Coordinates of C-alpha atoms and ligand atoms in Angstrom, one line a residue:
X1 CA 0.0 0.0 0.0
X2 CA 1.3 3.9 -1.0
X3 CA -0.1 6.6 -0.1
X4 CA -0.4 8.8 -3.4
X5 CA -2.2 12.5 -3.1
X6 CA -2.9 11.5 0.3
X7 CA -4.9 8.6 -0.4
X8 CA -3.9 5.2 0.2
X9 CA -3.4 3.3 -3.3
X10 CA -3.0 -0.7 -3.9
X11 CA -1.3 -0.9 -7.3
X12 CA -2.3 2.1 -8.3
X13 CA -5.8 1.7 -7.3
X14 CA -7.4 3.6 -4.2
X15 CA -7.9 1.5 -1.4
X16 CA -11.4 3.0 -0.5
X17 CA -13.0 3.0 -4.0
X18 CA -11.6 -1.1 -3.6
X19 CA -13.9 -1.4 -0.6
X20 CA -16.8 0.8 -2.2
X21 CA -16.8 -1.4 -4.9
X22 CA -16.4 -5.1 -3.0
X23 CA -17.3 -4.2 0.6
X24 CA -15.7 -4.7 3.5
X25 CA -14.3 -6.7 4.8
X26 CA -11.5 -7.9 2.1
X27 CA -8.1 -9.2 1.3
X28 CA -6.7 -7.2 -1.4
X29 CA -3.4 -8.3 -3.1
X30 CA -1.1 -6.7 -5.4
X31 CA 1.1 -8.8 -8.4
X32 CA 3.7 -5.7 -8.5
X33 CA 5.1 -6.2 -5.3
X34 CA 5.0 -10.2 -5.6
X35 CA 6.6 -9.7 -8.6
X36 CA 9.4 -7.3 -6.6
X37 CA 9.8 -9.7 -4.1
X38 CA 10.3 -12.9 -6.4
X39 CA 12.5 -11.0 -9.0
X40 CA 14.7 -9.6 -5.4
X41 CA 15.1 -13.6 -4.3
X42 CA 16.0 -14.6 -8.1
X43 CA 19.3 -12.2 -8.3
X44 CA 20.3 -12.8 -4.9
X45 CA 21.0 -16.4 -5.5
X46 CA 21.6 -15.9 -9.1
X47 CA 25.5 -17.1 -8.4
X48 CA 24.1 -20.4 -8.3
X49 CA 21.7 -22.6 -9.9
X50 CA 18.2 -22.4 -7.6
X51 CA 14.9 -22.9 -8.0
X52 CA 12.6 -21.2 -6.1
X53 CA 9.5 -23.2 -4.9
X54 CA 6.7 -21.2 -3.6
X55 CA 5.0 -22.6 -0.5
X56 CA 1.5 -21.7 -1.1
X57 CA 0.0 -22.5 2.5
X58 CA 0.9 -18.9 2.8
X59 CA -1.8 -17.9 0.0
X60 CA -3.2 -20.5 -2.3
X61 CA -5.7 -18.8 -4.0
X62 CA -5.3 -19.9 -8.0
X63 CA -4.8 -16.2 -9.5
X64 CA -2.0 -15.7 -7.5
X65 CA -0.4 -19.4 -8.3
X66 CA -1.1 -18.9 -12.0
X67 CA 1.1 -15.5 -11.5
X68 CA 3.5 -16.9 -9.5
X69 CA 3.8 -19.5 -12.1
X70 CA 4.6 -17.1 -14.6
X71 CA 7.3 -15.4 -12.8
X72 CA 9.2 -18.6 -13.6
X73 CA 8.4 -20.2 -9.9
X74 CA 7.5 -24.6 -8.7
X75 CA 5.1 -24.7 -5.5
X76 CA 5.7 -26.1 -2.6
X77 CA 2.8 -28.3 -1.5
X78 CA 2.3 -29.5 2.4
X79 CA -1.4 -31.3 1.4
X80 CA -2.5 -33.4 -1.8
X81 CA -5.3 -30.4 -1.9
X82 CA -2.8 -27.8 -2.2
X83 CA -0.6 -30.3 -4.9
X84 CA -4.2 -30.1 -6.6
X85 CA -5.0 -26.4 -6.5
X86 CA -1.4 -26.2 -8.0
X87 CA -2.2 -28.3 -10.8
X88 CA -5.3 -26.4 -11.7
X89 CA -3.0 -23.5 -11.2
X90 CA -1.0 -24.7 -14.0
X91 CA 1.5 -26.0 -12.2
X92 CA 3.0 -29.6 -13.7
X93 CA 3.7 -32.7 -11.1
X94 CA 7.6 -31.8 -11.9
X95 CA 7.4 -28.5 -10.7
X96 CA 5.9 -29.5 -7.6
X97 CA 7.4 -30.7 -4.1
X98 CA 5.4 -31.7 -2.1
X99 CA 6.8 -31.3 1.7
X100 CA 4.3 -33.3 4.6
X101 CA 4.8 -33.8 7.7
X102 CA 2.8 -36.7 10.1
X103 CA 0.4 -37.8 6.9
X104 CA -0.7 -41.5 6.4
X105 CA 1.2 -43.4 4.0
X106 CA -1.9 -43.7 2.0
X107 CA -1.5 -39.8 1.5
X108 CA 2.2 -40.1 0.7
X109 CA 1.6 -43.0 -1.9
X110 CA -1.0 -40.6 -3.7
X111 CA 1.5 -38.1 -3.9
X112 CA 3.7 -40.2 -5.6
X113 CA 0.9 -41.4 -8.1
X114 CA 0.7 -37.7 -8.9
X115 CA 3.9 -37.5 -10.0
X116 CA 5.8 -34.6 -7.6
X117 CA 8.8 -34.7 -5.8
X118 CA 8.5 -35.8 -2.7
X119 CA 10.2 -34.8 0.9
X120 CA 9.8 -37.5 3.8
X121 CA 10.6 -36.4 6.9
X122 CA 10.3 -39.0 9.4
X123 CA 12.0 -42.5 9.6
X124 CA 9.0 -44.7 10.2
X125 CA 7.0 -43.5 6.7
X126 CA 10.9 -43.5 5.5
X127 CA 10.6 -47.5 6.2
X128 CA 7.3 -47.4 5.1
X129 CA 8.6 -45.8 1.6
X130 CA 11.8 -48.1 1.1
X131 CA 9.3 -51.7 1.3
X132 CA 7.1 -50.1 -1.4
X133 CA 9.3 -48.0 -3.6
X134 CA 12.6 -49.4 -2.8
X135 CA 14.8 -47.2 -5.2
X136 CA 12.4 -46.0 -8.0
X137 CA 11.3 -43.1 -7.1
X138 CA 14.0 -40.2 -6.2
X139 CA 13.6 -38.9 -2.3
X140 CA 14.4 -35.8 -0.6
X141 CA 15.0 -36.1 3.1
X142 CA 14.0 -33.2 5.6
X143 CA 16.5 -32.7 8.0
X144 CA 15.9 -31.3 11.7
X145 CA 19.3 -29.6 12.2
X146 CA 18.3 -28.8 15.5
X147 CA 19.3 -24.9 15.6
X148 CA 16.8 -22.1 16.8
X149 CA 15.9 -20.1 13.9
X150 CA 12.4 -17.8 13.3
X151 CA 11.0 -14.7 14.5
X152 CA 9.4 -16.9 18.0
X153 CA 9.1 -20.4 19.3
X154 CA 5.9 -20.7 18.1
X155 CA 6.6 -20.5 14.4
X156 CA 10.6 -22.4 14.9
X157 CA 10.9 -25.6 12.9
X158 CA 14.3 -27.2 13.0
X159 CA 14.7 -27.1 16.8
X160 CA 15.2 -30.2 19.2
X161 CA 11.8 -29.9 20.5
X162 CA 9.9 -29.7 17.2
X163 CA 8.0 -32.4 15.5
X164 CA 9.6 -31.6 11.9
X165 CA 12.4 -33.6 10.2
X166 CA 15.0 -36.2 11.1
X167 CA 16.9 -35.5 13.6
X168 CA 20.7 -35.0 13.0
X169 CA 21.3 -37.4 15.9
X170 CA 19.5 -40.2 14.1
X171 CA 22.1 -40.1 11.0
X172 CA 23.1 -44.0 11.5
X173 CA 19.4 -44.6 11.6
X174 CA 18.8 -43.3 8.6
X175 CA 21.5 -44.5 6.8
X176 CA 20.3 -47.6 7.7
X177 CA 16.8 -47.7 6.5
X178 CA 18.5 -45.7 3.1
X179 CA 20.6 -48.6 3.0
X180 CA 18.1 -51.2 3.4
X181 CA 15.7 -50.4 0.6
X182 CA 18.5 -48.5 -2.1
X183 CA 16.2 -45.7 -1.4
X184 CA 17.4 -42.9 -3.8
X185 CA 18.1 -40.0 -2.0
X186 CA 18.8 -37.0 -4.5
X187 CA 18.5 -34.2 -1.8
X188 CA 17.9 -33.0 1.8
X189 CA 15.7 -30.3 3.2
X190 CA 15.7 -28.1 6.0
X191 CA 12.8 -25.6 7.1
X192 CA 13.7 -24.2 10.3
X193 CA 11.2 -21.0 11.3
X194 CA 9.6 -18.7 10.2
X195 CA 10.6 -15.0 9.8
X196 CA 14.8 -15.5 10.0
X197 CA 16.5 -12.1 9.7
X198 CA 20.0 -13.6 10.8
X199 CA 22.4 -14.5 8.0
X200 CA 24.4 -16.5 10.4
X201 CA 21.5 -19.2 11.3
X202 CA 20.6 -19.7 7.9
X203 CA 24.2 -20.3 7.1
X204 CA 24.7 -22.4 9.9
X205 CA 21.8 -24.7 9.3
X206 CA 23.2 -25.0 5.7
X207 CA 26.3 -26.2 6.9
X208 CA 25.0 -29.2 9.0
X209 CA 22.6 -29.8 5.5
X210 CA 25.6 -29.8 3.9
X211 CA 27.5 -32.1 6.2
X212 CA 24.4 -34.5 6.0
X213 CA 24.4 -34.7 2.1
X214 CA 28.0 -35.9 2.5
X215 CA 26.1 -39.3 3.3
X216 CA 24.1 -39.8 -0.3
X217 CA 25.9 -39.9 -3.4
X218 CA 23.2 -39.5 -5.6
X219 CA 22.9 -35.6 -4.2
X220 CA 21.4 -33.3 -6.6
X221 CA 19.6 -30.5 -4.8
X222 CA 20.2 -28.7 -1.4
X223 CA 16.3 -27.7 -0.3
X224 CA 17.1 -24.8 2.3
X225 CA 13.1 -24.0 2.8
X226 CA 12.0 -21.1 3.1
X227 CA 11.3 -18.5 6.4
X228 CA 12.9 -15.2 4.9
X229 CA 11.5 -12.5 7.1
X230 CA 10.7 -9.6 5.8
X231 CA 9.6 -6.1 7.4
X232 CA 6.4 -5.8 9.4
X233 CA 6.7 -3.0 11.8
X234 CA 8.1 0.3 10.6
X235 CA 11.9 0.1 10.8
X236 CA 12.0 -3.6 10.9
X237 CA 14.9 -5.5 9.0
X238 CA 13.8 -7.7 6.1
X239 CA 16.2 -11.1 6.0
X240 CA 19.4 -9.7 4.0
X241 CA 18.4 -11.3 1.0
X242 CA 21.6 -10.1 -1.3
X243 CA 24.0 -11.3 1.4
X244 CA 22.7 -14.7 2.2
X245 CA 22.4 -15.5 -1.0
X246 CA 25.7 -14.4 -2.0
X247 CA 26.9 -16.7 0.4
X248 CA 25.1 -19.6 0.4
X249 CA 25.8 -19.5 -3.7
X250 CA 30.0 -19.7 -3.2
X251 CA 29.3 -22.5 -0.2
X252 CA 27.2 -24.4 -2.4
X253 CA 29.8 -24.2 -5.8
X254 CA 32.3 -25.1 -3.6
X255 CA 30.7 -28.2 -2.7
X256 CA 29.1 -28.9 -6.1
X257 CA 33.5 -28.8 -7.0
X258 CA 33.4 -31.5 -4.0
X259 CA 31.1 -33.5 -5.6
X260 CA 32.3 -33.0 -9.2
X261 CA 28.7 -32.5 -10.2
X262 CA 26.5 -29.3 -9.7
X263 CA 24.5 -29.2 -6.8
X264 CA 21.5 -27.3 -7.6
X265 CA 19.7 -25.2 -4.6
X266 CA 15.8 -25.3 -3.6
X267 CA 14.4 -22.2 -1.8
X268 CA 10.8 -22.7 -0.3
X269 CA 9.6 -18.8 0.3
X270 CA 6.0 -18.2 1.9
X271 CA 6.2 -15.3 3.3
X272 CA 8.9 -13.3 1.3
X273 CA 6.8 -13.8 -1.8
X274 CA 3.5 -12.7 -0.5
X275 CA 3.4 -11.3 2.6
X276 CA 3.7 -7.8 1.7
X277 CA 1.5 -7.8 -1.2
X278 CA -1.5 -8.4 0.7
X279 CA -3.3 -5.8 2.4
X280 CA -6.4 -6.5 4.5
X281 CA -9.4 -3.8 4.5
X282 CA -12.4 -4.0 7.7
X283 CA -14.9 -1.2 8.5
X284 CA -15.0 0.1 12.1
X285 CA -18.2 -0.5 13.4
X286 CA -17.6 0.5 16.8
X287 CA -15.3 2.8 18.8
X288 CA -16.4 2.7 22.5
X289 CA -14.4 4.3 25.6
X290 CA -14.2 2.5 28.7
X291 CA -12.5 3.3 32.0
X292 CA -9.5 1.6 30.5
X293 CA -9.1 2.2 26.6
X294 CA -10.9 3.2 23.7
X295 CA -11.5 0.4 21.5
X296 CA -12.3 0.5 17.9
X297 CA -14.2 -2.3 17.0
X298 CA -13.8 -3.8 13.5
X299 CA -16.4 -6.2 11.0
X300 CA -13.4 -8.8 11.7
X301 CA -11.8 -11.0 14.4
X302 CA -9.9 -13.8 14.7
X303 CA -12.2 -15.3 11.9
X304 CA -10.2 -13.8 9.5
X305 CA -6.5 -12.8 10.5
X306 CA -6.0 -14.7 13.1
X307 CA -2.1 -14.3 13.0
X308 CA -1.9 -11.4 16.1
X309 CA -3.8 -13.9 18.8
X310 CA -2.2 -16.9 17.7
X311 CA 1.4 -15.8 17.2
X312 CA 1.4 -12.2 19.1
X313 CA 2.1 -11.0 15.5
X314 CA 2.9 -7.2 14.9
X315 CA 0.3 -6.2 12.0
X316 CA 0.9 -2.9 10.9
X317 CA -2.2 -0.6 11.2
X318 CA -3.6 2.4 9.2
X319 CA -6.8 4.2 9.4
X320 CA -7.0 5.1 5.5
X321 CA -10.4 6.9 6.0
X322 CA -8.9 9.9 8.1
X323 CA -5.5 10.6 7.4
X324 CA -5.3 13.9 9.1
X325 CA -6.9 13.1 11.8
X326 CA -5.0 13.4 15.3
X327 CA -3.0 10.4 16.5
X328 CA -5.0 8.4 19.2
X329 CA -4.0 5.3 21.1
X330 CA -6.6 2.5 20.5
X331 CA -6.9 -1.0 21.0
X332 CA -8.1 -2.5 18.1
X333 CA -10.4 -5.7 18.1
X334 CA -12.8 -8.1 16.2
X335 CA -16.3 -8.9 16.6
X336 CA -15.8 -12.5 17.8
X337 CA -17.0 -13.6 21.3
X338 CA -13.6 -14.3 22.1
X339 CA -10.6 -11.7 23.2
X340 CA -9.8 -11.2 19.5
X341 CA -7.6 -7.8 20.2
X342 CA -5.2 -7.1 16.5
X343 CA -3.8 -4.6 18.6
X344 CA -3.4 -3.7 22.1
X345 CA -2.0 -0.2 22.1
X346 CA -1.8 1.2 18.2
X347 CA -1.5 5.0 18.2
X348 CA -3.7 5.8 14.7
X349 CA -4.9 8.7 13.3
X350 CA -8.9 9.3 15.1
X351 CA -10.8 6.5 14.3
X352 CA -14.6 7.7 13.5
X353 CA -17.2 4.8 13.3
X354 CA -17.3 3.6 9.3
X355 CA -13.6 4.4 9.1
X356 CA -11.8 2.0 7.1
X357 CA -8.8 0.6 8.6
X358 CA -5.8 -1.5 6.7
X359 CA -3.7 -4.0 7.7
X360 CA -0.2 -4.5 6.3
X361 CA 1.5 -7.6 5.7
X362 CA -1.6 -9.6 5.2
X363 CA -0.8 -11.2 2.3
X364 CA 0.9 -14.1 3.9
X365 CA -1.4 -16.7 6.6
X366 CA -4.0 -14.2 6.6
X367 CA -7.4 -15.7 4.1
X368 CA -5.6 -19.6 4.3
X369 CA -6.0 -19.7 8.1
X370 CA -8.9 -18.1 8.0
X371 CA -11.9 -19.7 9.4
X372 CA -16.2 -19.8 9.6
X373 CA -16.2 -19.5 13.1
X374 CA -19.3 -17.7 15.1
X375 CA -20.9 -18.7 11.8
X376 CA -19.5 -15.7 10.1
X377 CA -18.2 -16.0 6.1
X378 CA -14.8 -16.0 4.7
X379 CA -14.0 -12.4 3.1
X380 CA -13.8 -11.8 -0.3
X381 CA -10.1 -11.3 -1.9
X382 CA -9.1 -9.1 -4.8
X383 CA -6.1 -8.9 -6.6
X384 CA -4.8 -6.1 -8.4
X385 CA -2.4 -7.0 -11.7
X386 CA -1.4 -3.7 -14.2
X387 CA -3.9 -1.1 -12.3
X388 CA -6.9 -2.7 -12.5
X389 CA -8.8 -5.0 -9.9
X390 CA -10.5 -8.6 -9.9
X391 CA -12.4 -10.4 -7.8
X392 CA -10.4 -13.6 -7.0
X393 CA -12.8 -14.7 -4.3
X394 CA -16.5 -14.2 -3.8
X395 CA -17.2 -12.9 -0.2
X396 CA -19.1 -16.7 1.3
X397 CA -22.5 -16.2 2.2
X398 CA -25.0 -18.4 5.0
X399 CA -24.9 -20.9 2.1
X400 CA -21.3 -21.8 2.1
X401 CA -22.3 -22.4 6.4
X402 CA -24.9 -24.7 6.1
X403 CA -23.1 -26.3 3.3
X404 CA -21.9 -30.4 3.9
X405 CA -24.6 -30.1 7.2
X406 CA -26.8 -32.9 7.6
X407 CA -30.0 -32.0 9.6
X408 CA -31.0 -35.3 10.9
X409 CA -34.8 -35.7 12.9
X410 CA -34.2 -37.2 16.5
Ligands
PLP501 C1 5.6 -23.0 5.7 C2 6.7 -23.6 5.0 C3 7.5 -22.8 4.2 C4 7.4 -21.3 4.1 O1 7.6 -20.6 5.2 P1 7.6 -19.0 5.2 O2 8.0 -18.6 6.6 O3 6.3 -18.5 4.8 O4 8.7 -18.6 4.2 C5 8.6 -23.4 3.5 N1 8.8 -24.7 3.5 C6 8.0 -25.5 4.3 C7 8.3 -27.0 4.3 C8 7.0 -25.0 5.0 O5 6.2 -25.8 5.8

């Protein structure tokens, strides 16, 4: 979002005529700054050869695969649903990795019918794997290097505690079941947080990834996942994309010269691709003083962005209705019977019930975790491509609640 002529713009287009024109409230992304962000990513590793794999839990809709397609991008799937809306998407099963974590083997052996790459990353559905596949079909391995990376526990991936990978401990193990079934390993993966800013962890994961790939011959990729954090509060540092790539480029060569065969790198961005292209518009229906605080009250909650309650998440807050209004500390919260506060203290220009307030930085787990609850619909999203908007997603309706119910007489 810009503000242009003091009005707030998305792609060019104002943000208010957006919610005149598709109500409130609404996701509203914008391809120039996806296309910015990817295009940023692609130079800084451009010293070596990478593919970038978008992981699409972050926003799935199909309009903004199809154009993150076109930018040259593969998807990274975590659900045979999302290796599906990839396909429709345009995506083919080669272009596709599909990264699970605790699914049945009957999931896992449907991925493989579809044709994607695949990432295991336990030993058990490793075993599972070998007795079936044996060799056939090529097998990247996510590793838990067991270092504490991301912006908070909550959303850390590759530490000793978490659920994700095989451990670096259980190397012999591994080697083992490898060993057993000739499974072909051809790369190993590490995802360790969310929202890294620190060169040195991701450089340090990629190390003890590199010391693991030692172990398989067949190496061909280095998956180092994704987590590059970008800004959300004013003055916050983005991950230094330049520099890490950079790095990570010469490290890599000089173990493709190792190997005496190029070692290609994976990148897995969410966040860093989307995250600031979204922007999330709600209507303040409510702005009520009480002994403590002034609340403004907003036609949204937890239903929709739920990413302040569940992580603490800084969401970046602007009342785009009255920009010269005076500054005003408020605590801004949803409508859902639950303590669904986006912000506790947020100093914004004087919020007037009917003011339209934005969001930053909602572009990434903001519609995906989304959710129906106290019976209230899914917002609409909108994306805006060359100055003009479309509709991407119809706002849900009572319809899309009672849908799948079965009323049953007792
Ligand atoms: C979620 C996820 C990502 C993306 O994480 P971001 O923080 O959004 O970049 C990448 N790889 C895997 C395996 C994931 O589960």
């Amino acid at each position: 979002m810009e503000l242009v002529n003091n009005r707030y713009t998305i792609g060019g287009v104002d943000a208010l005529s957006l919610v005149e024109e598709f109500g409130a409230p609404i996701y509203v992304y914008d391809t120039a700054i996806i296309r910015r962000q990817y295009e940023m990513l692609d130079t800084a590793f451009s010293g070596v050869r990478h593919k970038i794999k978008y992981a699409c839990k972050a926003l799935n809709n199909i309009s903004i695969l199809k154009f993150i397609r076109s930018l040259g991008a593969g998807l990274d799937a975590v659900s045979l649903n999302e290796i599906h809306l990839a396909m429709q998407a345009g995506f083919t099963s080669q272009e596709i990795m599909y990264t699970p974590n605790c699914v049945s083997f009957e999931e896992l052996k449907q991925a493989v019918a579809l044709g994607v790459a695949m990432n295991i990353d336990n030993l058990p559905l490793l075993e599972q794997f070998g007795k079936e596949y044996g060799g056939s079909i090529p097998l990247c391995i996510r590793i838990n290097p067991h270092i504490m990376a991301g912006g908070n526990l909550k959303i850390s991936t590759g530490h000793v505690d978490s659920k994700f990978g095989v451990s670096v401990h259980q190397l012999e193990e591994l080697l083992a079941v490898v060993e057993a079934h000739s499974i072909n390993v051809v790369a190993v993966h590490m995802h360790t947080g969310s929202e890294i800013a620190d060169a040195e962890i991701i450089l340090k994961g990629a190390e003890i990834l590199i010391e693991m790939a030692r172990n398989f011959p067949n190496l061909q990729y280095l998956d180092f996942g994704g987590g590059m954090k970008v800004a959300y509060k004013p003055g916050d540092k983005a991950v230094p994309t330049l520099d890490i790539g950079a790095k990570l480029a010469e490290r890599v060569n000089e173990f493709s010269k190792e190997r005496g065969r190029e070692i290609e790198v994976w990148l897995e961005p969410g966040k860093f691709l989307v995250s600031e292209a979204g922007t999330f518009l709600v209507r303040t229906n409510v702005v009520k003083r009480t002994p403590a605080r002034t609340f403004a009250g907003v036609d949204s909650g937890l239903n929709h962005l739920i990413r302040p309650m569940f992580y603490d998440a800084y969401h970046h807050i602007a009342n785009i209705s009255n920009l010269t209004g005076t500054q005003q500390q408020y605590t801004v919260c949803g409508y859902i019977c639950e303590t669904d506060n986006f912000a506790w203290d947020r100093d914004l220009a004087e919020v007037r019930e009917g003011d339209v307030l934005a969001f930053h930085n909602a572009g990434a787990y903001g519609f995906t975790m989304s959710s129906q609850y106290n019976a209230r619909p899914r917002p609409a999203e909108v994306l805006v491509h060359n100055g003009k908007a479309h509709l991407i997603r119809t706002r849900e309706t009572l319809e899309d609640i009672l849908r799948n119910q079965i009323v049953v007489e007792l």
